Amino acid sequence: MSDAADGSTRAAPRLSIRAQYVKDLSFENPNAPSSLRSERSQPVIKVDVDVDARSLGNSNYEVGLRITANASRDDSTLFVVELQYSGVFLIQNFPPERLESVCMIECPRIMFPFARHVIAETTRDGGFAPLLLDPINFSELYRQHRAKRDVSEADPNVTATVPE
C-alpha cells in the first residue's frame, strides 16, 4: 500500500543554507619579495581538503570545509594559504542513514565555489596569480574517509582522522 493510499504523508527532504562564513583564514608569504619575481618554471601546488560536520541541534548542522594549499618552487615555499570555510545548514526529513552523506557530500559541494573564490582572492591579494582550485569530488573524499574509519574501527592500532 502506498503512503497516499494509507492516508499518511511524508514531508519532502529539505536542505537549506542558513549561513556561510570564513571561520579562519591564514596566508603566509615567507619569502617575499623574492618569491614574487616572475619565474619561468611553474610552482608545485599541493592542496589538501577535509570536511567535518557537527550537529547544532534542531536539525541544524555546521559543516566545515578545510582547504590548505602550499605552493613551492625549487624547495622554497612561495605561499601557504589555509582556509576554514563553514556553513550552517537546516537538514530535515532525510532518512537517518542519509544524513551523514548529506553533511559530508552535498553541503561541501554547495560551499565549495565560495571557498574557491576566497582562496583565489587571497592568493591574488598576496601578489600571486589567483589559485583556481579544480573541482573536488566530495563523494570520493567521503568514500575515502569511510574506508579509513572502517580500517581504524577494525584495528585499534590504526589511527585515522575522520570527521564525524
Short mmCIF file of N, CA and C in Angstrom, two decimals:
data_model
loop_
_atom_site.label_atom_id
_atom_site.label_comp_id
_atom_site.label_asym_id
_atom_site.label_seq_id
_atom_site.Cartn_x
_atom_site.Cartn_y
_atom_site.Cartn_z
N MET A 1 0.85 -1.17 0.00
CA MET A 1 0.00 0.00 0.00
C MET A 1 0.90 1.24 0.00
N SER A 2 0.57 2.21 -0.80
CA SER A 2 1.39 3.42 -0.88
C SER A 2 1.07 4.35 0.28
N ASP A 3 1.97 5.33 0.49
CA ASP A 3 1.74 6.30 1.56
C ASP A 3 0.44 7.06 1.33
N ALA A 4 0.18 7.43 0.08
CA ALA A 4 -1.03 8.19 -0.23
C ALA A 4 -2.27 7.34 0.02
N ALA A 5 -2.20 6.05 -0.27
CA ALA A 5 -3.35 5.17 -0.12
C ALA A 5 -3.69 4.94 1.35
N ASP A 6 -2.67 4.91 2.22
CA ASP A 6 -2.98 4.66 3.63
C ASP A 6 -3.19 5.96 4.42
N GLY A 7 -3.19 7.10 3.71
CA GLY A 7 -3.51 8.36 4.36
C GLY A 7 -2.33 9.07 5.00
N SER A 8 -1.17 8.44 5.05
CA SER A 8 -0.01 9.11 5.67
C SER A 8 0.73 9.93 4.62
N THR A 9 1.33 10.97 5.09
CA THR A 9 2.14 11.80 4.19
C THR A 9 3.55 11.91 4.76
N ARG A 10 4.49 11.95 3.88
CA ARG A 10 5.88 12.07 4.28
C ARG A 10 6.39 13.42 3.78
N ALA A 11 6.95 14.19 4.68
CA ALA A 11 7.48 15.50 4.29
C ALA A 11 8.70 15.31 3.39
N ALA A 12 8.82 16.18 2.43
CA ALA A 12 9.93 16.11 1.48
C ALA A 12 11.23 16.48 2.20
N PRO A 13 12.34 15.83 1.82
CA PRO A 13 13.64 16.20 2.39
C PRO A 13 13.92 17.68 2.11
N ARG A 14 14.55 18.32 3.08
CA ARG A 14 14.84 19.75 2.95
C ARG A 14 16.28 20.02 3.37
N LEU A 15 17.00 20.73 2.50
CA LEU A 15 18.36 21.18 2.77
C LEU A 15 18.38 22.68 2.50
N SER A 16 18.60 23.45 3.55
CA SER A 16 18.53 24.90 3.44
C SER A 16 19.79 25.53 4.04
N ILE A 17 20.36 26.49 3.34
CA ILE A 17 21.55 27.19 3.82
C ILE A 17 21.11 28.30 4.77
N ARG A 18 21.60 28.25 5.99
CA ARG A 18 21.29 29.30 6.98
C ARG A 18 22.37 30.37 6.98
N ALA A 19 23.64 29.96 6.79
CA ALA A 19 24.76 30.91 6.79
C ALA A 19 25.98 30.24 6.18
N GLN A 20 26.84 31.05 5.59
CA GLN A 20 28.16 30.61 5.13
C GLN A 20 29.15 31.68 5.57
N TYR A 21 30.35 31.26 5.99
CA TYR A 21 31.29 32.24 6.53
C TYR A 21 32.71 31.70 6.55
N VAL A 22 33.65 32.65 6.52
CA VAL A 22 35.06 32.32 6.73
C VAL A 22 35.24 32.22 8.24
N LYS A 23 35.60 31.03 8.69
CA LYS A 23 35.79 30.83 10.12
C LYS A 23 37.24 31.13 10.50
N ASP A 24 38.17 30.79 9.61
CA ASP A 24 39.59 31.06 9.85
C ASP A 24 40.28 31.14 8.50
N LEU A 25 41.18 32.11 8.35
CA LEU A 25 41.92 32.29 7.11
C LEU A 25 43.33 32.72 7.45
N SER A 26 44.31 32.04 6.85
CA SER A 26 45.71 32.38 7.05
C SER A 26 46.42 32.36 5.71
N PHE A 27 47.23 33.38 5.48
CA PHE A 27 48.06 33.44 4.26
C PHE A 27 49.47 33.78 4.68
N GLU A 28 50.41 32.96 4.25
CA GLU A 28 51.82 33.19 4.55
C GLU A 28 52.58 33.33 3.24
N ASN A 29 53.42 34.35 3.18
CA ASN A 29 54.27 34.62 2.03
C ASN A 29 55.68 34.79 2.59
N PRO A 30 56.29 33.68 3.05
CA PRO A 30 57.50 33.78 3.88
C PRO A 30 58.74 34.32 3.16
N ASN A 31 58.79 34.25 1.85
CA ASN A 31 60.00 34.68 1.14
C ASN A 31 59.78 35.93 0.30
N ALA A 32 58.76 36.70 0.63
CA ALA A 32 58.52 37.94 -0.11
C ALA A 32 59.63 38.94 0.22
N PRO A 33 60.05 39.75 -0.67
CA PRO A 33 59.53 39.95 -2.01
C PRO A 33 60.16 39.06 -3.08
N SER A 34 61.20 38.30 -2.71
CA SER A 34 61.87 37.49 -3.75
C SER A 34 60.94 36.44 -4.34
N SER A 35 59.97 35.96 -3.58
CA SER A 35 59.05 34.94 -4.09
C SER A 35 58.10 35.49 -5.15
N LEU A 36 57.99 36.81 -5.24
CA LEU A 36 57.06 37.43 -6.17
C LEU A 36 57.65 37.65 -7.56
N ARG A 37 58.93 37.40 -7.71
CA ARG A 37 59.54 37.56 -9.03
C ARG A 37 58.99 36.53 -9.99
N SER A 38 58.81 36.97 -11.20
CA SER A 38 58.31 36.06 -12.24
C SER A 38 59.38 35.04 -12.59
N GLU A 39 59.01 33.81 -12.56
CA GLU A 39 59.92 32.70 -12.90
C GLU A 39 59.32 31.93 -14.06
N ARG A 40 60.19 31.30 -14.81
CA ARG A 40 59.70 30.50 -15.94
C ARG A 40 59.08 29.19 -15.48
N SER A 41 59.64 28.59 -14.45
CA SER A 41 59.11 27.30 -14.01
C SER A 41 57.84 27.51 -13.18
N GLN A 42 56.89 26.63 -13.41
CA GLN A 42 55.64 26.68 -12.67
C GLN A 42 55.86 26.18 -11.24
N PRO A 43 55.20 26.77 -10.28
CA PRO A 43 55.33 26.28 -8.91
C PRO A 43 54.62 24.93 -8.76
N VAL A 44 55.05 24.19 -7.77
CA VAL A 44 54.38 22.95 -7.40
C VAL A 44 53.32 23.33 -6.37
N ILE A 45 52.08 22.97 -6.65
CA ILE A 45 50.97 23.30 -5.76
C ILE A 45 50.45 22.00 -5.14
N LYS A 46 50.37 21.99 -3.83
CA LYS A 46 49.81 20.84 -3.12
C LYS A 46 48.57 21.33 -2.36
N VAL A 47 47.45 20.66 -2.58
CA VAL A 47 46.19 21.06 -1.95
C VAL A 47 45.66 19.90 -1.12
N ASP A 48 45.30 20.18 0.11
CA ASP A 48 44.65 19.21 0.99
C ASP A 48 43.27 19.74 1.36
N VAL A 49 42.30 18.84 1.35
CA VAL A 49 40.92 19.21 1.65
C VAL A 49 40.37 18.23 2.67
N ASP A 50 39.63 18.75 3.63
CA ASP A 50 38.96 17.90 4.60
C ASP A 50 37.61 18.52 4.93
N VAL A 51 36.70 17.68 5.35
CA VAL A 51 35.34 18.11 5.68
C VAL A 51 34.99 17.56 7.06
N ASP A 52 34.32 18.37 7.84
CA ASP A 52 33.77 17.86 9.10
C ASP A 52 32.38 18.47 9.30
N ALA A 53 31.63 17.85 10.18
CA ALA A 53 30.27 18.32 10.44
C ALA A 53 29.92 18.03 11.88
N ARG A 54 29.06 18.90 12.42
CA ARG A 54 28.59 18.67 13.79
C ARG A 54 27.16 19.20 13.91
N SER A 55 26.42 18.54 14.75
CA SER A 55 25.03 18.94 14.99
C SER A 55 25.00 20.15 15.91
N LEU A 56 24.14 21.10 15.58
CA LEU A 56 23.91 22.26 16.42
C LEU A 56 22.56 22.16 17.13
N GLY A 57 21.83 21.07 16.87
CA GLY A 57 20.51 20.88 17.44
C GLY A 57 19.43 21.44 16.53
N ASN A 58 18.21 21.02 16.75
CA ASN A 58 17.05 21.49 15.97
C ASN A 58 17.24 21.34 14.47
N SER A 59 17.83 20.23 14.04
CA SER A 59 18.05 19.92 12.63
C SER A 59 19.04 20.86 11.94
N ASN A 60 19.82 21.63 12.72
CA ASN A 60 20.85 22.50 12.17
C ASN A 60 22.21 21.83 12.33
N TYR A 61 23.03 21.95 11.29
CA TYR A 61 24.35 21.34 11.28
C TYR A 61 25.37 22.36 10.78
N GLU A 62 26.52 22.40 11.47
CA GLU A 62 27.63 23.20 10.98
C GLU A 62 28.55 22.27 10.20
N VAL A 63 28.82 22.63 8.96
CA VAL A 63 29.71 21.85 8.10
C VAL A 63 30.93 22.70 7.83
N GLY A 64 32.11 22.13 8.05
CA GLY A 64 33.36 22.85 7.83
C GLY A 64 34.14 22.27 6.67
N LEU A 65 34.65 23.14 5.85
CA LEU A 65 35.48 22.76 4.70
C LEU A 65 36.86 23.36 4.96
N ARG A 66 37.85 22.49 5.19
CA ARG A 66 39.23 22.95 5.43
C ARG A 66 40.05 22.73 4.16
N ILE A 67 40.64 23.81 3.68
CA ILE A 67 41.47 23.75 2.48
C ILE A 67 42.83 24.34 2.82
N THR A 68 43.88 23.58 2.55
CA THR A 68 45.25 24.06 2.72
C THR A 68 45.95 23.92 1.38
N ALA A 69 46.56 25.00 0.92
CA ALA A 69 47.30 24.98 -0.34
C ALA A 69 48.71 25.49 -0.09
N ASN A 70 49.68 24.70 -0.54
CA ASN A 70 51.09 25.06 -0.43
C ASN A 70 51.66 25.19 -1.83
N ALA A 71 52.34 26.30 -2.10
CA ALA A 71 53.00 26.49 -3.38
C ALA A 71 54.49 26.60 -3.13
N SER A 72 55.27 25.86 -3.91
CA SER A 72 56.72 25.90 -3.75
C SER A 72 57.39 25.82 -5.12
N ARG A 73 58.61 26.30 -5.14
CA ARG A 73 59.44 26.22 -6.34
C ARG A 73 60.87 26.01 -5.87
N ASP A 74 61.51 24.99 -6.41
CA ASP A 74 62.91 24.70 -6.06
C ASP A 74 63.12 24.61 -4.55
N ASP A 75 62.29 23.85 -3.88
CA ASP A 75 62.38 23.63 -2.43
C ASP A 75 62.22 24.91 -1.60
N SER A 76 61.65 25.94 -2.20
CA SER A 76 61.40 27.18 -1.49
C SER A 76 59.89 27.44 -1.46
N THR A 77 59.37 27.73 -0.28
CA THR A 77 57.93 27.99 -0.16
C THR A 77 57.59 29.35 -0.74
N LEU A 78 56.63 29.37 -1.65
CA LEU A 78 56.13 30.63 -2.20
C LEU A 78 55.01 31.17 -1.32
N PHE A 79 54.02 30.32 -1.06
CA PHE A 79 52.94 30.74 -0.16
C PHE A 79 52.27 29.52 0.44
N VAL A 80 51.60 29.76 1.54
CA VAL A 80 50.73 28.77 2.19
C VAL A 80 49.43 29.50 2.51
N VAL A 81 48.33 28.94 2.07
CA VAL A 81 47.02 29.51 2.40
C VAL A 81 46.20 28.41 3.07
N GLU A 82 45.61 28.76 4.21
CA GLU A 82 44.77 27.83 4.96
C GLU A 82 43.42 28.49 5.19
N LEU A 83 42.38 27.78 4.81
CA LEU A 83 41.03 28.31 4.94
C LEU A 83 40.14 27.31 5.66
N GLN A 84 39.43 27.79 6.66
CA GLN A 84 38.34 27.03 7.28
C GLN A 84 37.08 27.78 6.90
N TYR A 85 36.34 27.22 5.95
CA TYR A 85 35.10 27.83 5.47
C TYR A 85 33.95 26.98 5.97
N SER A 86 32.99 27.60 6.62
CA SER A 86 31.92 26.83 7.25
C SER A 86 30.55 27.33 6.81
N GLY A 87 29.59 26.48 7.05
CA GLY A 87 28.21 26.83 6.77
C GLY A 87 27.30 26.18 7.79
N VAL A 88 26.17 26.82 8.01
CA VAL A 88 25.13 26.24 8.86
C VAL A 88 23.98 25.88 7.94
N PHE A 89 23.56 24.63 8.03
CA PHE A 89 22.52 24.09 7.17
C PHE A 89 21.38 23.54 8.00
N LEU A 90 20.17 23.79 7.55
CA LEU A 90 18.99 23.15 8.11
C LEU A 90 18.75 21.90 7.26
N ILE A 91 18.80 20.75 7.90
CA ILE A 91 18.66 19.47 7.18
C ILE A 91 17.51 18.71 7.84
N GLN A 92 16.42 18.56 7.09
CA GLN A 92 15.23 17.93 7.65
C GLN A 92 14.69 16.85 6.72
N ASN A 93 14.06 15.86 7.33
CA ASN A 93 13.29 14.83 6.64
C ASN A 93 14.11 13.92 5.74
N PHE A 94 15.40 13.80 6.01
CA PHE A 94 16.22 12.82 5.31
C PHE A 94 16.22 11.55 6.15
N PRO A 95 16.27 10.39 5.52
CA PRO A 95 16.40 9.16 6.31
C PRO A 95 17.70 9.23 7.13
N PRO A 96 17.70 8.70 8.34
CA PRO A 96 18.90 8.78 9.19
C PRO A 96 20.16 8.25 8.51
N GLU A 97 20.01 7.22 7.69
CA GLU A 97 21.19 6.65 7.03
C GLU A 97 21.76 7.57 5.94
N ARG A 98 21.02 8.59 5.54
CA ARG A 98 21.49 9.54 4.51
C ARG A 98 22.05 10.83 5.11
N LEU A 99 21.82 11.07 6.38
CA LEU A 99 22.19 12.33 7.00
C LEU A 99 23.70 12.60 6.91
N GLU A 100 24.51 11.60 7.22
CA GLU A 100 25.96 11.79 7.17
C GLU A 100 26.43 12.15 5.76
N SER A 101 25.92 11.46 4.75
CA SER A 101 26.35 11.76 3.38
C SER A 101 25.87 13.13 2.92
N VAL A 102 24.72 13.57 3.39
CA VAL A 102 24.26 14.93 3.05
C VAL A 102 25.24 15.95 3.64
N CYS A 103 25.62 15.76 4.90
CA CYS A 103 26.56 16.68 5.55
C CYS A 103 27.95 16.64 4.92
N MET A 104 28.40 15.48 4.51
CA MET A 104 29.78 15.31 4.05
C MET A 104 29.94 15.43 2.54
N ILE A 105 28.86 15.38 1.79
CA ILE A 105 28.95 15.48 0.32
C ILE A 105 28.19 16.69 -0.20
N GLU A 106 26.90 16.75 0.08
CA GLU A 106 26.06 17.80 -0.51
C GLU A 106 26.39 19.19 0.04
N CYS A 107 26.54 19.31 1.34
CA CYS A 107 26.83 20.63 1.92
C CYS A 107 28.18 21.19 1.44
N PRO A 108 29.26 20.40 1.45
CA PRO A 108 30.53 20.94 0.93
C PRO A 108 30.46 21.27 -0.56
N ARG A 109 29.68 20.49 -1.30
CA ARG A 109 29.52 20.77 -2.73
C ARG A 109 28.88 22.15 -2.94
N ILE A 110 27.95 22.52 -2.07
CA ILE A 110 27.31 23.83 -2.14
C ILE A 110 28.31 24.94 -1.75
N MET A 111 29.12 24.69 -0.73
CA MET A 111 30.04 25.71 -0.21
C MET A 111 31.29 25.89 -1.06
N PHE A 112 31.69 24.86 -1.80
CA PHE A 112 32.99 24.89 -2.47
C PHE A 112 33.22 26.09 -3.38
N PRO A 113 32.28 26.48 -4.24
CA PRO A 113 32.56 27.64 -5.10
C PRO A 113 32.89 28.91 -4.32
N PHE A 114 32.28 29.09 -3.17
CA PHE A 114 32.54 30.27 -2.35
C PHE A 114 33.93 30.18 -1.70
N ALA A 115 34.28 28.99 -1.20
CA ALA A 115 35.61 28.79 -0.62
C ALA A 115 36.68 28.94 -1.70
N ARG A 116 36.42 28.43 -2.88
CA ARG A 116 37.36 28.56 -4.01
C ARG A 116 37.62 30.03 -4.31
N HIS A 117 36.58 30.83 -4.28
CA HIS A 117 36.71 32.27 -4.52
C HIS A 117 37.59 32.93 -3.45
N VAL A 118 37.40 32.57 -2.19
CA VAL A 118 38.21 33.13 -1.10
C VAL A 118 39.68 32.79 -1.32
N ILE A 119 39.97 31.54 -1.67
CA ILE A 119 41.36 31.12 -1.94
C ILE A 119 41.94 31.92 -3.10
N ALA A 120 41.20 32.04 -4.18
CA ALA A 120 41.69 32.76 -5.37
C ALA A 120 41.98 34.23 -5.04
N GLU A 121 41.08 34.87 -4.34
CA GLU A 121 41.27 36.29 -4.00
C GLU A 121 42.42 36.47 -3.01
N THR A 122 42.57 35.55 -2.08
CA THR A 122 43.64 35.65 -1.09
C THR A 122 45.00 35.51 -1.76
N THR A 123 45.16 34.54 -2.65
CA THR A 123 46.46 34.39 -3.33
C THR A 123 46.73 35.58 -4.24
N ARG A 124 45.69 36.10 -4.89
CA ARG A 124 45.87 37.28 -5.73
C ARG A 124 46.28 38.48 -4.89
N ASP A 125 45.62 38.67 -3.75
CA ASP A 125 45.97 39.78 -2.86
C ASP A 125 47.37 39.61 -2.27
N GLY A 126 47.86 38.38 -2.22
CA GLY A 126 49.20 38.10 -1.72
C GLY A 126 50.29 38.34 -2.76
N GLY A 127 49.90 38.75 -3.97
CA GLY A 127 50.88 39.07 -5.00
C GLY A 127 51.10 37.99 -6.04
N PHE A 128 50.32 36.93 -5.98
CA PHE A 128 50.46 35.81 -6.91
C PHE A 128 49.26 35.76 -7.85
N ALA A 129 49.37 34.93 -8.86
CA ALA A 129 48.21 34.68 -9.72
C ALA A 129 47.14 34.00 -8.86
N PRO A 130 45.87 34.27 -9.11
CA PRO A 130 44.82 33.60 -8.33
C PRO A 130 44.95 32.08 -8.44
N LEU A 131 44.88 31.40 -7.31
CA LEU A 131 44.89 29.94 -7.31
C LEU A 131 43.46 29.47 -7.55
N LEU A 132 43.22 28.92 -8.73
CA LEU A 132 41.89 28.44 -9.09
C LEU A 132 41.85 26.94 -8.85
N LEU A 133 41.24 26.55 -7.77
CA LEU A 133 41.18 25.14 -7.39
C LEU A 133 40.30 24.36 -8.35
N ASP A 134 40.75 23.16 -8.68
CA ASP A 134 39.94 22.26 -9.50
C ASP A 134 38.73 21.79 -8.69
N PRO A 135 37.66 21.42 -9.38
CA PRO A 135 36.50 20.87 -8.66
C PRO A 135 36.92 19.65 -7.82
N ILE A 136 36.23 19.45 -6.73
CA ILE A 136 36.54 18.35 -5.82
C ILE A 136 35.39 17.35 -5.85
N ASN A 137 35.74 16.09 -5.92
CA ASN A 137 34.76 15.01 -5.88
C ASN A 137 34.51 14.67 -4.41
N PHE A 138 33.53 15.31 -3.82
CA PHE A 138 33.25 15.10 -2.40
C PHE A 138 32.71 13.70 -2.13
N SER A 139 32.10 13.07 -3.10
CA SER A 139 31.66 11.68 -2.93
C SER A 139 32.86 10.78 -2.73
N GLU A 140 33.90 10.97 -3.52
CA GLU A 140 35.11 10.16 -3.40
C GLU A 140 35.83 10.47 -2.09
N LEU A 141 35.90 11.73 -1.71
CA LEU A 141 36.52 12.11 -0.45
C LEU A 141 35.79 11.45 0.72
N TYR A 142 34.48 11.44 0.67
CA TYR A 142 33.67 10.79 1.71
C TYR A 142 33.93 9.28 1.73
N ARG A 143 34.01 8.67 0.55
CA ARG A 143 34.29 7.24 0.47
C ARG A 143 35.64 6.92 1.10
N GLN A 144 36.66 7.74 0.83
CA GLN A 144 37.98 7.53 1.42
C GLN A 144 37.94 7.65 2.94
N HIS A 145 37.21 8.64 3.44
CA HIS A 145 37.08 8.80 4.89
C HIS A 145 36.37 7.61 5.52
N ARG A 146 35.34 7.12 4.84
CA ARG A 146 34.63 5.94 5.35
C ARG A 146 35.56 4.73 5.39
N ALA A 147 36.37 4.56 4.35
CA ALA A 147 37.30 3.43 4.31
C ALA A 147 38.32 3.52 5.45
N LYS A 148 38.85 4.72 5.70
CA LYS A 148 39.79 4.91 6.80
C LYS A 148 39.13 4.61 8.14
N ARG A 149 37.89 5.07 8.29
CA ARG A 149 37.17 4.84 9.54
C ARG A 149 36.92 3.35 9.73
N ASP A 150 36.56 2.65 8.66
CA ASP A 150 36.32 1.20 8.76
C ASP A 150 37.59 0.47 9.17
N VAL A 151 38.73 0.88 8.62
CA VAL A 151 40.01 0.25 8.97
C VAL A 151 40.36 0.54 10.42
N SER A 152 40.18 1.78 10.85
CA SER A 152 40.54 2.13 12.23
C SER A 152 39.62 1.44 13.24
N GLU A 153 38.37 1.22 12.88
CA GLU A 153 37.45 0.51 13.78
C GLU A 153 37.79 -0.97 13.85
N ALA A 154 38.30 -1.52 12.74
CA ALA A 154 38.65 -2.94 12.71
C ALA A 154 39.96 -3.21 13.44
N ASP A 155 40.91 -2.27 13.39
CA ASP A 155 42.21 -2.44 14.02
C ASP A 155 42.45 -1.27 14.97
N PRO A 156 42.40 -1.49 16.28
CA PRO A 156 42.57 -0.39 17.23
C PRO A 156 43.95 0.24 17.19
N ASN A 157 44.93 -0.40 16.55
CA ASN A 157 46.28 0.16 16.45
C ASN A 157 46.41 1.14 15.29
N VAL A 158 45.40 1.22 14.43
CA VAL A 158 45.42 2.14 13.30
C VAL A 158 44.63 3.37 13.68
N THR A 159 45.23 4.53 13.46
CA THR A 159 44.52 5.77 13.75
C THR A 159 44.26 6.52 12.46
N ALA A 160 43.15 7.17 12.41
CA ALA A 160 42.78 7.97 11.25
C ALA A 160 41.96 9.16 11.74
N THR A 161 42.20 10.29 11.14
CA THR A 161 41.41 11.48 11.46
C THR A 161 40.26 11.54 10.49
N VAL A 162 39.11 11.24 10.99
CA VAL A 162 37.92 11.21 10.14
C VAL A 162 36.84 12.05 10.80
N PRO A 163 36.26 12.99 10.06
CA PRO A 163 35.19 13.79 10.64
C PRO A 163 33.98 12.94 10.97
N GLU A 164 33.37 13.25 12.07
CA GLU A 164 32.16 12.53 12.49
C GLU A 164 30.96 13.41 12.34
#
